[in-house]
Amino acid sequence: MKNFDPQYNDIPKTEIHCHLEGAIRTQTIIDVARQYQLKIPAYEVSELDRYVKVYDQLQDLTAVLKAFDIFQNSIASPAIFERMAWELFEDCARQNIKLFEVRFSPDWAFHGHTVDWDASLEGLLRAQAKAEAELDMVIGVIAITSRSMGAESCVRTVDWAIRHRQHIQAVDLADGETLYPIGDFVKPILKAKDAGLKVTIHSGEDTPASAVQATIQNFMPDRIGHGIHSIEDLRVVELIKEKDITLEVNPWSNYLTNSVRTIEEHPLKKLFDLGVKVTINSDDPEVLETNVNNEYRIAH
Ligand SMILES: [Zn+2]
């Protein structure tokens, strides 16, 4: 649930794990569908919400990835992408987020309508400049390479990010960790690192501590998206600390995707007590109907 309780809203906050593709307002999807004559299951917010939001715990991660089809289809032009970015920045400012990092997968996001990558980035940067000037926040940009799009896509995305490294701070390897072998992505990700980009990897979300260990050994990332299952092996927890890796934790997302069975079992506090650098984030605030304030409330 969206939460604007002053108890959490008044705290100046950061959000460093948020997918733009999962942060598109339902009304915006409807507006875009009308403007571009796109077919969507419903044209009223309350009706469409039933298709684009996850309210209850899912059986596995694949189901939530399916819910993204409608989002992908709504990214119809660079101008629309700019609007979506601006609206996300507005939603962050409403929660008193002072440092925000937005991430998106260009190959995935712009796939549906063959939207131009560079023009879309320019749109996002305009929204970023406006938000930094008007909303009292600073914004970083992370380019995602999606495992499901394959190794070639990873190479293309990394090269694109390197070309735009003046504006893009990091790359992220995301989605379906169980389905795609790590080996395909090591070379391009290390190339990004060599070029001076920071690296974050989705790992240990619905996979065991051994996956986090392999991620660290192969990529030596600056941060890990989720990483919660590292708690199952204290040697991996020690490795995270030793390498000074920050975890981008998304409590409600982990519950909804069934990466933790109950929210009470979530290892956020345990990891914190063990001395791991943990941060609290929303992951996909529109799909998962949450925000950072709500994540703080849950953690509290
Ligand atoms: Zn994520």
PDB file of C-alpha atoms and ligand atoms in Angstrom:
ATOM      1  CA  MET A   1       0.000   0.000   0.000  1.00  0.00           C
ATOM      2  CA  LYS A   2       1.097   3.542  -0.658  1.00  0.00           C
ATOM      3  CA  ASN A   3       2.008   5.165   2.645  1.00  0.00           C
ATOM      4  CA  PHE A   4       2.428   8.858   3.377  1.00  0.00           C
ATOM      5  CA  ASP A   5       2.350   8.641   7.180  1.00  0.00           C
ATOM      6  CA  PRO A   6       4.467  11.568   8.489  1.00  0.00           C
ATOM      7  CA  GLN A   7       6.261   9.108  10.781  1.00  0.00           C
ATOM      8  CA  TYR A   8       8.027   7.775   7.682  1.00  0.00           C
ATOM      9  CA  ASN A   9       7.457  10.595   5.237  1.00  0.00           C
ATOM     10  CA  ASP A  10       9.324  13.124   7.385  1.00  0.00           C
ATOM     11  CA  ILE A  11      12.554  11.080   7.273  1.00  0.00           C
ATOM     12  CA  PRO A  12      14.796  12.191   4.388  1.00  0.00           C
ATOM     13  CA  LYS A  13      15.326   8.969   2.444  1.00  0.00           C
ATOM     14  CA  THR A  14      17.235   7.287  -0.364  1.00  0.00           C
ATOM     15  CA  GLU A  15      15.962   4.798  -2.881  1.00  0.00           C
ATOM     16  CA  ILE A  16      18.586   2.951  -4.887  1.00  0.00           C
ATOM     17  CA  HIS A  17      16.654  -0.026  -6.297  1.00  0.00           C
ATOM     18  CA  CYS A  18      13.666   1.025  -8.398  1.00  0.00           C
ATOM     19  CA  HIS A  19      12.720  -0.188 -11.882  1.00  0.00           C
ATOM     20  CA  LEU A  20      11.190   2.526 -14.042  1.00  0.00           C
ATOM     21  CA  GLU A  21       9.267  -0.121 -15.989  1.00  0.00           C
ATOM     22  CA  GLY A  22       7.570  -1.171 -12.740  1.00  0.00           C
ATOM     23  CA  ALA A  23       6.839   2.381 -11.658  1.00  0.00           C
ATOM     24  CA  ILE A  24       4.386   3.545 -14.317  1.00  0.00           C
ATOM     25  CA  ARG A  25       1.119   5.047 -13.045  1.00  0.00           C
ATOM     26  CA  THR A  26      -2.030   3.213 -14.129  1.00  0.00           C
ATOM     27  CA  GLN A  27      -3.582   6.453 -15.399  1.00  0.00           C
ATOM     28  CA  THR A  28      -0.540   7.008 -17.599  1.00  0.00           C
ATOM     29  CA  ILE A  29      -0.924   3.547 -19.150  1.00  0.00           C
ATOM     30  CA  ILE A  30      -4.538   4.446 -19.989  1.00  0.00           C
ATOM     31  CA  ASP A  31      -3.593   7.860 -21.410  1.00  0.00           C
ATOM     32  CA  VAL A  32      -0.905   6.289 -23.601  1.00  0.00           C
ATOM     33  CA  ALA A  33      -3.275   3.545 -24.793  1.00  0.00           C
ATOM     34  CA  ARG A  34      -5.797   6.181 -25.873  1.00  0.00           C
ATOM     35  CA  GLN A  35      -3.163   8.379 -27.517  1.00  0.00           C
ATOM     36  CA  TYR A  36      -1.523   5.527 -29.436  1.00  0.00           C
ATOM     37  CA  GLN A  37      -4.643   3.361 -29.888  1.00  0.00           C
ATOM     38  CA  LEU A  38      -3.148   0.458 -27.954  1.00  0.00           C
ATOM     39  CA  LYS A  39      -5.260  -2.433 -26.733  1.00  0.00           C
ATOM     40  CA  ILE A  40      -5.294  -2.838 -22.950  1.00  0.00           C
ATOM     41  CA  PRO A  41      -7.629  -4.991 -20.820  1.00  0.00           C
ATOM     42  CA  ALA A  42      -9.454  -1.987 -19.277  1.00  0.00           C
ATOM     43  CA  TYR A  43      -9.622   1.785 -19.575  1.00  0.00           C
ATOM     44  CA  GLU A  44     -10.597   2.679 -15.988  1.00  0.00           C
ATOM     45  CA  VAL A  45      -7.914   2.880 -13.293  1.00  0.00           C
ATOM     46  CA  SER A  46      -9.750   0.635 -10.809  1.00  0.00           C
ATOM     47  CA  GLU A  47     -10.378  -1.944 -13.550  1.00  0.00           C
ATOM     48  CA  LEU A  48      -6.885  -1.873 -15.059  1.00  0.00           C
ATOM     49  CA  ASP A  49      -5.289  -2.101 -11.606  1.00  0.00           C
ATOM     50  CA  ARG A  50      -6.525  -5.701 -11.473  1.00  0.00           C
ATOM     51  CA  TYR A  51      -4.195  -6.505 -14.389  1.00  0.00           C
ATOM     52  CA  VAL A  52      -1.150  -4.401 -13.561  1.00  0.00           C
ATOM     53  CA  LYS A  53      -0.835  -4.720  -9.799  1.00  0.00           C
ATOM     54  CA  VAL A  54       0.157  -7.566  -7.534  1.00  0.00           C
ATOM     55  CA  TYR A  55      -1.670  -7.437  -4.208  1.00  0.00           C
ATOM     56  CA  ASP A  56      -1.243 -10.997  -2.956  1.00  0.00           C
ATOM     57  CA  GLN A  57       1.668 -13.359  -2.603  1.00  0.00           C
ATOM     58  CA  LEU A  58       2.570 -15.113  -5.869  1.00  0.00           C
ATOM     59  CA  GLN A  59       3.590 -18.730  -6.306  1.00  0.00           C
ATOM     60  CA  ASP A  60       6.902 -17.797  -7.963  1.00  0.00           C
ATOM     61  CA  LEU A  61       8.808 -14.999  -9.642  1.00  0.00           C
ATOM     62  CA  THR A  62       7.757 -15.753 -13.223  1.00  0.00           C
ATOM     63  CA  ALA A  63       4.168 -14.643 -12.601  1.00  0.00           C
ATOM     64  CA  VAL A  64       5.274 -11.104 -11.721  1.00  0.00           C
ATOM     65  CA  LEU A  65       7.459 -10.895 -14.803  1.00  0.00           C
ATOM     66  CA  LYS A  66       4.340 -11.628 -16.888  1.00  0.00           C
ATOM     67  CA  ALA A  67       2.526  -8.653 -15.369  1.00  0.00           C
ATOM     68  CA  PHE A  68       5.126  -6.472 -17.085  1.00  0.00           C
ATOM     69  CA  ASP A  69       3.815  -7.017 -20.628  1.00  0.00           C
ATOM     70  CA  ILE A  70       1.310  -4.188 -20.305  1.00  0.00           C
ATOM     71  CA  PHE A  71       4.008  -1.873 -18.973  1.00  0.00           C
ATOM     72  CA  GLN A  72       6.366  -2.693 -21.826  1.00  0.00           C
ATOM     73  CA  ASN A  73       3.623  -2.061 -24.370  1.00  0.00           C
ATOM     74  CA  SER A  74       2.890   1.363 -22.882  1.00  0.00           C
ATOM     75  CA  ILE A  75       6.429   2.685 -23.476  1.00  0.00           C
ATOM     76  CA  ALA A  76       5.447   3.961 -26.897  1.00  0.00           C
ATOM     77  CA  SER A  77       7.853   6.847 -27.575  1.00  0.00           C
ATOM     78  CA  PRO A  78      10.750   8.825 -26.067  1.00  0.00           C
ATOM     79  CA  ALA A  79       8.271  11.539 -25.026  1.00  0.00           C
ATOM     80  CA  ILE A  80       6.172   8.984 -23.140  1.00  0.00           C
ATOM     81  CA  PHE A  81       9.306   7.620 -21.483  1.00  0.00           C
ATOM     82  CA  GLU A  82      10.203  11.146 -20.366  1.00  0.00           C
ATOM     83  CA  ARG A  83       6.723  11.599 -18.895  1.00  0.00           C
ATOM     84  CA  MET A  84       6.992   8.282 -17.026  1.00  0.00           C
ATOM     85  CA  ALA A  85      10.382   9.263 -15.587  1.00  0.00           C
ATOM     86  CA  TRP A  86       9.109  12.667 -14.495  1.00  0.00           C
ATOM     87  CA  GLU A  87       6.058  11.148 -12.796  1.00  0.00           C
ATOM     88  CA  LEU A  88       8.269   8.681 -10.940  1.00  0.00           C
ATOM     89  CA  PHE A  89      10.506  11.527  -9.726  1.00  0.00           C
ATOM     90  CA  GLU A  90       7.382  13.386  -8.553  1.00  0.00           C
ATOM     91  CA  ASP A  91       6.243  10.290  -6.657  1.00  0.00           C
ATOM     92  CA  CYS A  92       9.690  10.068  -5.022  1.00  0.00           C
ATOM     93  CA  ALA A  93       9.653  13.724  -3.988  1.00  0.00           C
ATOM     94  CA  ARG A  94       6.238  13.228  -2.363  1.00  0.00           C
ATOM     95  CA  GLN A  95       7.897  10.669  -0.058  1.00  0.00           C
ATOM     96  CA  ASN A  96      10.805  12.934   0.828  1.00  0.00           C
ATOM     97  CA  ILE A  97      13.340  10.875  -1.128  1.00  0.00           C
ATOM     98  CA  LYS A  98      16.480  13.001  -1.480  1.00  0.00           C
ATOM     99  CA  LEU A  99      18.730  10.613  -3.360  1.00  0.00           C
ATOM    100  CA  PHE A 100      17.137   8.431  -5.982  1.00  0.00           C
ATOM    101  CA  GLU A 101      18.529   6.007  -8.512  1.00  0.00           C
ATOM    102  CA  VAL A 102      16.325   5.015 -11.408  1.00  0.00           C
ATOM    103  CA  ARG A 103      17.066   1.863 -13.378  1.00  0.00           C
ATOM    104  CA  PHE A 104      15.643   0.511 -16.626  1.00  0.00           C
ATOM    105  CA  SER A 105      16.488  -2.094 -19.233  1.00  0.00           C
ATOM    106  CA  PRO A 106      16.687  -0.300 -22.602  1.00  0.00           C
ATOM    107  CA  ASP A 107      16.571  -3.484 -24.658  1.00  0.00           C
ATOM    108  CA  TRP A 108      13.481  -4.655 -22.818  1.00  0.00           C
ATOM    109  CA  ALA A 109      11.718  -1.323 -22.288  1.00  0.00           C
ATOM    110  CA  PHE A 110      12.131  -0.089 -25.853  1.00  0.00           C
ATOM    111  CA  HIS A 111      11.571  -3.463 -27.482  1.00  0.00           C
ATOM    112  CA  GLY A 112       7.782  -3.287 -27.816  1.00  0.00           C
ATOM    113  CA  HIS A 113       7.700  -0.215 -30.059  1.00  0.00           C
ATOM    114  CA  THR A 114      11.307  -0.082 -31.289  1.00  0.00           C
ATOM    115  CA  VAL A 115      11.768   3.196 -29.443  1.00  0.00           C
ATOM    116  CA  ASP A 116      15.112   4.956 -29.989  1.00  0.00           C
ATOM    117  CA  TRP A 117      17.450   4.382 -27.023  1.00  0.00           C
ATOM    118  CA  ASP A 118      19.377   7.649 -27.249  1.00  0.00           C
ATOM    119  CA  ALA A 119      16.278   9.814 -27.674  1.00  0.00           C
ATOM    120  CA  SER A 120      14.671   8.093 -24.693  1.00  0.00           C
ATOM    121  CA  LEU A 121      17.736   8.659 -22.536  1.00  0.00           C
ATOM    122  CA  GLU A 122      17.688  12.335 -23.528  1.00  0.00           C
ATOM    123  CA  GLY A 123      14.061  12.492 -22.401  1.00  0.00           C
ATOM    124  CA  LEU A 124      14.919  10.869 -19.093  1.00  0.00           C
ATOM    125  CA  LEU A 125      17.815  13.290 -18.582  1.00  0.00           C
ATOM    126  CA  ARG A 126      15.483  16.239 -19.177  1.00  0.00           C
ATOM    127  CA  ALA A 127      13.131  14.862 -16.510  1.00  0.00           C
ATOM    128  CA  GLN A 128      16.135  14.322 -14.231  1.00  0.00           C
ATOM    129  CA  ALA A 129      17.386  17.910 -14.662  1.00  0.00           C
ATOM    130  CA  LYS A 130      13.901  19.298 -14.011  1.00  0.00           C
ATOM    131  CA  ALA A 131      13.441  17.130 -10.911  1.00  0.00           C
ATOM    132  CA  GLU A 132      16.860  18.062  -9.529  1.00  0.00           C
ATOM    133  CA  ALA A 133      16.073  21.756 -10.063  1.00  0.00           C
ATOM    134  CA  GLU A 134      12.502  21.740  -8.757  1.00  0.00           C
ATOM    135  CA  LEU A 135      12.111  18.825  -6.347  1.00  0.00           C
ATOM    136  CA  ASP A 136      15.192  19.101  -4.110  1.00  0.00           C
ATOM    137  CA  MET A 137      16.627  15.695  -4.953  1.00  0.00           C
ATOM    138  CA  VAL A 138      19.586  14.154  -6.784  1.00  0.00           C
ATOM    139  CA  ILE A 139      19.084  11.344  -9.254  1.00  0.00           C
ATOM    140  CA  GLY A 140      21.382   8.643 -10.600  1.00  0.00           C
ATOM    141  CA  VAL A 141      20.803   6.401 -13.617  1.00  0.00           C
ATOM    142  CA  ILE A 142      21.453   2.650 -13.893  1.00  0.00           C
ATOM    143  CA  ALA A 143      21.238   0.703 -17.173  1.00  0.00           C
ATOM    144  CA  ILE A 144      19.884  -2.810 -16.768  1.00  0.00           C
ATOM    145  CA  THR A 145      20.813  -5.743 -18.913  1.00  0.00           C
ATOM    146  CA  SER A 146      18.134  -8.427 -18.622  1.00  0.00           C
ATOM    147  CA  ARG A 147      19.349 -12.013 -18.462  1.00  0.00           C
ATOM    148  CA  SER A 148      16.292 -13.135 -20.440  1.00  0.00           C
ATOM    149  CA  MET A 149      17.332 -10.954 -23.402  1.00  0.00           C
ATOM    150  CA  GLY A 150      20.538 -12.972 -23.801  1.00  0.00           C
ATOM    151  CA  ALA A 151      24.281 -12.408 -23.977  1.00  0.00           C
ATOM    152  CA  GLU A 152      24.211 -10.304 -27.157  1.00  0.00           C
ATOM    153  CA  SER A 153      21.772  -7.907 -25.571  1.00  0.00           C
ATOM    154  CA  CYS A 154      24.095  -7.656 -22.577  1.00  0.00           C
ATOM    155  CA  VAL A 155      26.990  -6.670 -24.850  1.00  0.00           C
ATOM    156  CA  ARG A 156      24.850  -4.068 -26.645  1.00  0.00           C
ATOM    157  CA  THR A 157      23.501  -2.605 -23.394  1.00  0.00           C
ATOM    158  CA  VAL A 158      26.924  -2.383 -21.765  1.00  0.00           C
ATOM    159  CA  ASP A 159      28.434  -0.701 -24.849  1.00  0.00           C
ATOM    160  CA  TRP A 160      25.548   1.775 -24.875  1.00  0.00           C
ATOM    161  CA  ALA A 161      25.971   2.502 -21.168  1.00  0.00           C
ATOM    162  CA  ILE A 162      29.711   3.035 -21.626  1.00  0.00           C
ATOM    163  CA  ARG A 163      29.022   5.457 -24.485  1.00  0.00           C
ATOM    164  CA  HIS A 164      26.752   7.416 -22.128  1.00  0.00           C
ATOM    165  CA  ARG A 165      28.827   7.046 -18.987  1.00  0.00           C
ATOM    166  CA  GLN A 166      28.675  10.788 -18.436  1.00  0.00           C
ATOM    167  CA  HIS A 167      25.006  10.263 -17.531  1.00  0.00           C
ATOM    168  CA  ILE A 168      24.798   6.585 -16.562  1.00  0.00           C
ATOM    169  CA  GLN A 169      26.529   5.634 -13.326  1.00  0.00           C
ATOM    170  CA  ALA A 170      26.156   1.852 -13.279  1.00  0.00           C
ATOM    171  CA  VAL A 171      24.971  -1.319 -14.961  1.00  0.00           C
ATOM    172  CA  ASP A 172      22.750  -3.965 -13.418  1.00  0.00           C
ATOM    173  CA  LEU A 173      22.272  -7.585 -14.450  1.00  0.00           C
ATOM    174  CA  ALA A 174      18.635  -8.415 -13.707  1.00  0.00           C
ATOM    175  CA  ASP A 175      15.811 -10.967 -13.906  1.00  0.00           C
ATOM    176  CA  GLY A 176      15.520 -14.782 -13.814  1.00  0.00           C
ATOM    177  CA  GLU A 177      18.761 -15.775 -12.062  1.00  0.00           C
ATOM    178  CA  THR A 178      17.822 -19.458 -11.970  1.00  0.00           C
ATOM    179  CA  LEU A 179      17.160 -19.728 -15.710  1.00  0.00           C
ATOM    180  CA  TYR A 180      20.278 -18.211 -17.253  1.00  0.00           C
ATOM    181  CA  PRO A 181      23.879 -19.258 -16.583  1.00  0.00           C
ATOM    182  CA  ILE A 182      26.125 -16.580 -15.151  1.00  0.00           C
ATOM    183  CA  GLY A 183      28.981 -17.298 -17.605  1.00  0.00           C
ATOM    184  CA  ASP A 184      27.302 -15.584 -20.561  1.00  0.00           C
ATOM    185  CA  PHE A 185      27.382 -12.220 -18.830  1.00  0.00           C
ATOM    186  CA  VAL A 186      30.757 -12.087 -17.109  1.00  0.00           C
ATOM    187  CA  LYS A 187      32.771 -10.593 -19.981  1.00  0.00           C
ATOM    188  CA  PRO A 188      30.467  -7.653 -20.809  1.00  0.00           C
ATOM    189  CA  ILE A 189      29.829  -6.803 -17.142  1.00  0.00           C
ATOM    190  CA  LEU A 190      33.562  -6.747 -16.421  1.00  0.00           C
ATOM    191  CA  LYS A 191      33.996  -4.530 -19.473  1.00  0.00           C
ATOM    192  CA  ALA A 192      31.559  -2.056 -17.906  1.00  0.00           C
ATOM    193  CA  LYS A 193      33.575  -2.166 -14.712  1.00  0.00           C
ATOM    194  CA  ASP A 194      36.825  -1.540 -16.592  1.00  0.00           C
ATOM    195  CA  ALA A 195      35.209   1.472 -18.233  1.00  0.00           C
ATOM    196  CA  GLY A 196      34.557   2.967 -14.795  1.00  0.00           C
ATOM    197  CA  LEU A 197      30.881   2.095 -14.391  1.00  0.00           C
ATOM    198  CA  LYS A 198      29.658   0.723 -11.073  1.00  0.00           C
ATOM    199  CA  VAL A 199      28.118  -2.739 -11.034  1.00  0.00           C
ATOM    200  CA  THR A 200      25.072  -4.120  -9.253  1.00  0.00           C
ATOM    201  CA  ILE A 201      23.715  -7.637  -9.795  1.00  0.00           C
ATOM    202  CA  HIS A 202      20.290  -9.103  -8.993  1.00  0.00           C
ATOM    203  CA  SER A 203      21.261 -12.184  -6.982  1.00  0.00           C
ATOM    204  CA  GLY A 204      20.004 -14.227  -4.055  1.00  0.00           C
ATOM    205  CA  GLU A 205      16.422 -13.094  -4.575  1.00  0.00           C
ATOM    206  CA  ASP A 206      14.867 -16.512  -5.184  1.00  0.00           C
ATOM    207  CA  THR A 207      18.199 -18.325  -5.308  1.00  0.00           C
ATOM    208  CA  PRO A 208      20.383 -19.744  -2.495  1.00  0.00           C
ATOM    209  CA  ALA A 209      23.438 -18.231  -0.820  1.00  0.00           C
ATOM    210  CA  SER A 210      25.660 -20.156  -3.263  1.00  0.00           C
ATOM    211  CA  ALA A 211      24.281 -17.972  -6.097  1.00  0.00           C
ATOM    212  CA  VAL A 212      25.339 -14.842  -4.202  1.00  0.00           C
ATOM    213  CA  GLN A 213      28.760 -16.370  -3.656  1.00  0.00           C
ATOM    214  CA  ALA A 214      29.102 -17.119  -7.406  1.00  0.00           C
ATOM    215  CA  THR A 215      27.949 -13.567  -8.200  1.00  0.00           C
ATOM    216  CA  ILE A 216      30.641 -12.097  -5.963  1.00  0.00           C
ATOM    217  CA  GLN A 217      33.341 -14.385  -7.314  1.00  0.00           C
ATOM    218  CA  ASN A 218      32.497 -13.654 -10.950  1.00  0.00           C
ATOM    219  CA  PHE A 219      31.584  -9.966 -10.918  1.00  0.00           C
ATOM    220  CA  MET A 220      32.983  -8.427  -7.731  1.00  0.00           C
ATOM    221  CA  PRO A 221      29.959  -6.090  -7.748  1.00  0.00           C
ATOM    222  CA  ASP A 222      29.659  -2.845  -5.802  1.00  0.00           C
ATOM    223  CA  ARG A 223      26.136  -3.782  -4.781  1.00  0.00           C
ATOM    224  CA  ILE A 224      23.753  -6.713  -4.949  1.00  0.00           C
ATOM    225  CA  GLY A 225      20.045  -6.439  -5.703  1.00  0.00           C
ATOM    226  CA  HIS A 226      18.225  -8.396  -2.953  1.00  0.00           C
ATOM    227  CA  GLY A 227      20.927 -10.857  -1.799  1.00  0.00           C
ATOM    228  CA  ILE A 228      18.622 -11.896   1.031  1.00  0.00           C
ATOM    229  CA  HIS A 229      19.282 -15.620   0.784  1.00  0.00           C
ATOM    230  CA  SER A 230      22.912 -15.016   1.705  1.00  0.00           C
ATOM    231  CA  ILE A 231      21.597 -15.333   5.262  1.00  0.00           C
ATOM    232  CA  GLU A 232      21.474 -19.117   4.744  1.00  0.00           C
ATOM    233  CA  ASP A 233      25.284 -19.342   4.751  1.00  0.00           C
ATOM    234  CA  LEU A 234      27.208 -17.203   7.214  1.00  0.00           C
ATOM    235  CA  ARG A 235      30.387 -17.585   5.146  1.00  0.00           C
ATOM    236  CA  VAL A 236      28.620 -15.760   2.323  1.00  0.00           C
ATOM    237  CA  VAL A 237      27.469 -13.075   4.773  1.00  0.00           C
ATOM    238  CA  GLU A 238      31.110 -12.668   5.816  1.00  0.00           C
ATOM    239  CA  LEU A 239      32.175 -12.458   2.153  1.00  0.00           C
ATOM    240  CA  ILE A 240      29.650  -9.648   1.532  1.00  0.00           C
ATOM    241  CA  LYS A 241      31.062  -7.738   4.502  1.00  0.00           C
ATOM    242  CA  GLU A 242      34.658  -8.397   3.560  1.00  0.00           C
ATOM    243  CA  LYS A 243      34.093  -7.090   0.009  1.00  0.00           C
ATOM    244  CA  ASP A 244      32.128  -4.112   1.373  1.00  0.00           C
ATOM    245  CA  ILE A 245      29.101  -4.878  -0.812  1.00  0.00           C
ATOM    246  CA  THR A 246      25.833  -3.045  -0.129  1.00  0.00           C
ATOM    247  CA  LEU A 247      22.580  -5.000  -0.407  1.00  0.00           C
ATOM    248  CA  GLU A 248      19.590  -3.344  -2.073  1.00  0.00           C
ATOM    249  CA  VAL A 249      16.777  -4.975  -0.108  1.00  0.00           C
ATOM    250  CA  ASN A 250      13.115  -4.828  -1.167  1.00  0.00           C
ATOM    251  CA  PRO A 251      11.081  -6.358   1.674  1.00  0.00           C
ATOM    252  CA  TRP A 252       7.519  -6.268   0.288  1.00  0.00           C
ATOM    253  CA  SER A 253       8.673  -7.376  -3.156  1.00  0.00           C
ATOM    254  CA  ASN A 254      10.394 -10.366  -1.543  1.00  0.00           C
ATOM    255  CA  TYR A 255       7.167 -11.298   0.217  1.00  0.00           C
ATOM    256  CA  LEU A 256       4.929 -10.865  -2.847  1.00  0.00           C
ATOM    257  CA  THR A 257       7.214 -12.920  -5.106  1.00  0.00           C
ATOM    258  CA  ASN A 258       7.412 -15.609  -2.434  1.00  0.00           C
ATOM    259  CA  SER A 259      11.167 -15.168  -2.013  1.00  0.00           C
ATOM    260  CA  VAL A 260      10.344 -15.129   1.693  1.00  0.00           C
ATOM    261  CA  ARG A 261       7.340 -17.119   2.935  1.00  0.00           C
ATOM    262  CA  THR A 262       6.148 -14.536   5.466  1.00  0.00           C
ATOM    263  CA  ILE A 263       7.224 -10.957   6.053  1.00  0.00           C
ATOM    264  CA  GLU A 264       8.150 -11.884   9.640  1.00  0.00           C
ATOM    265  CA  GLU A 265      10.758 -14.289   8.275  1.00  0.00           C
ATOM    266  CA  HIS A 266      12.430 -11.581   6.189  1.00  0.00           C
ATOM    267  CA  PRO A 267      16.184 -11.492   7.035  1.00  0.00           C
ATOM    268  CA  LEU A 268      16.609  -7.679   6.744  1.00  0.00           C
ATOM    269  CA  LYS A 269      17.081  -7.200  10.491  1.00  0.00           C
ATOM    270  CA  LYS A 270      19.333 -10.240  10.846  1.00  0.00           C
ATOM    271  CA  LEU A 271      21.578  -9.024   8.037  1.00  0.00           C
ATOM    272  CA  PHE A 272      21.689  -5.577   9.620  1.00  0.00           C
ATOM    273  CA  ASP A 273      22.568  -7.058  13.023  1.00  0.00           C
ATOM    274  CA  LEU A 274      25.342  -9.105  11.401  1.00  0.00           C
ATOM    275  CA  GLY A 275      26.880  -5.878  10.130  1.00  0.00           C
ATOM    276  CA  VAL A 276      25.859  -6.092   6.470  1.00  0.00           C
ATOM    277  CA  LYS A 277      25.175  -2.770   4.736  1.00  0.00           C
ATOM    278  CA  VAL A 278      21.491  -3.038   3.921  1.00  0.00           C
ATOM    279  CA  THR A 279      19.261  -0.451   2.246  1.00  0.00           C
ATOM    280  CA  ILE A 280      15.468  -0.374   1.991  1.00  0.00           C
ATOM    281  CA  ASN A 281      13.830   0.001  -1.420  1.00  0.00           C
ATOM    282  CA  SER A 282      10.546  -0.527  -3.258  1.00  0.00           C
ATOM    283  CA  ASP A 283      11.703  -2.432  -6.402  1.00  0.00           C
ATOM    284  CA  ASP A 284       8.548  -1.873  -8.514  1.00  0.00           C
ATOM    285  CA  PRO A 285       6.390   0.649  -6.660  1.00  0.00           C
ATOM    286  CA  GLU A 286       3.415   0.619  -9.061  1.00  0.00           C
ATOM    287  CA  VAL A 287       3.271  -3.109  -9.853  1.00  0.00           C
ATOM    288  CA  LEU A 288       3.690  -4.005  -6.188  1.00  0.00           C
ATOM    289  CA  GLU A 289       1.532  -1.106  -4.940  1.00  0.00           C
ATOM    290  CA  THR A 290       4.160   0.041  -2.466  1.00  0.00           C
ATOM    291  CA  ASN A 291       6.575   2.910  -1.874  1.00  0.00           C
ATOM    292  CA  VAL A 292       9.668   3.453   0.247  1.00  0.00           C
ATOM    293  CA  ASN A 293       7.576   4.816   3.128  1.00  0.00           C
ATOM    294  CA  ASN A 294       5.617   1.579   3.123  1.00  0.00           C
ATOM    295  CA  GLU A 295       8.854  -0.429   3.079  1.00  0.00           C
ATOM    296  CA  TYR A 296      10.050   1.539   6.111  1.00  0.00           C
ATOM    297  CA  ARG A 297       6.758   0.838   7.849  1.00  0.00           C
ATOM    298  CA  ILE A 298       7.073  -2.888   7.114  1.00  0.00           C
ATOM    299  CA  ALA A 299      10.698  -2.937   8.266  1.00  0.00           C
ATOM    300  CA  HIS A 300       9.756  -1.029  11.429  1.00  0.00           C
TER     301      HIS A 300
HETATM  302 ZN    ZN B   1      14.836  -5.419  -8.992  1.00  0.00          ZN
END
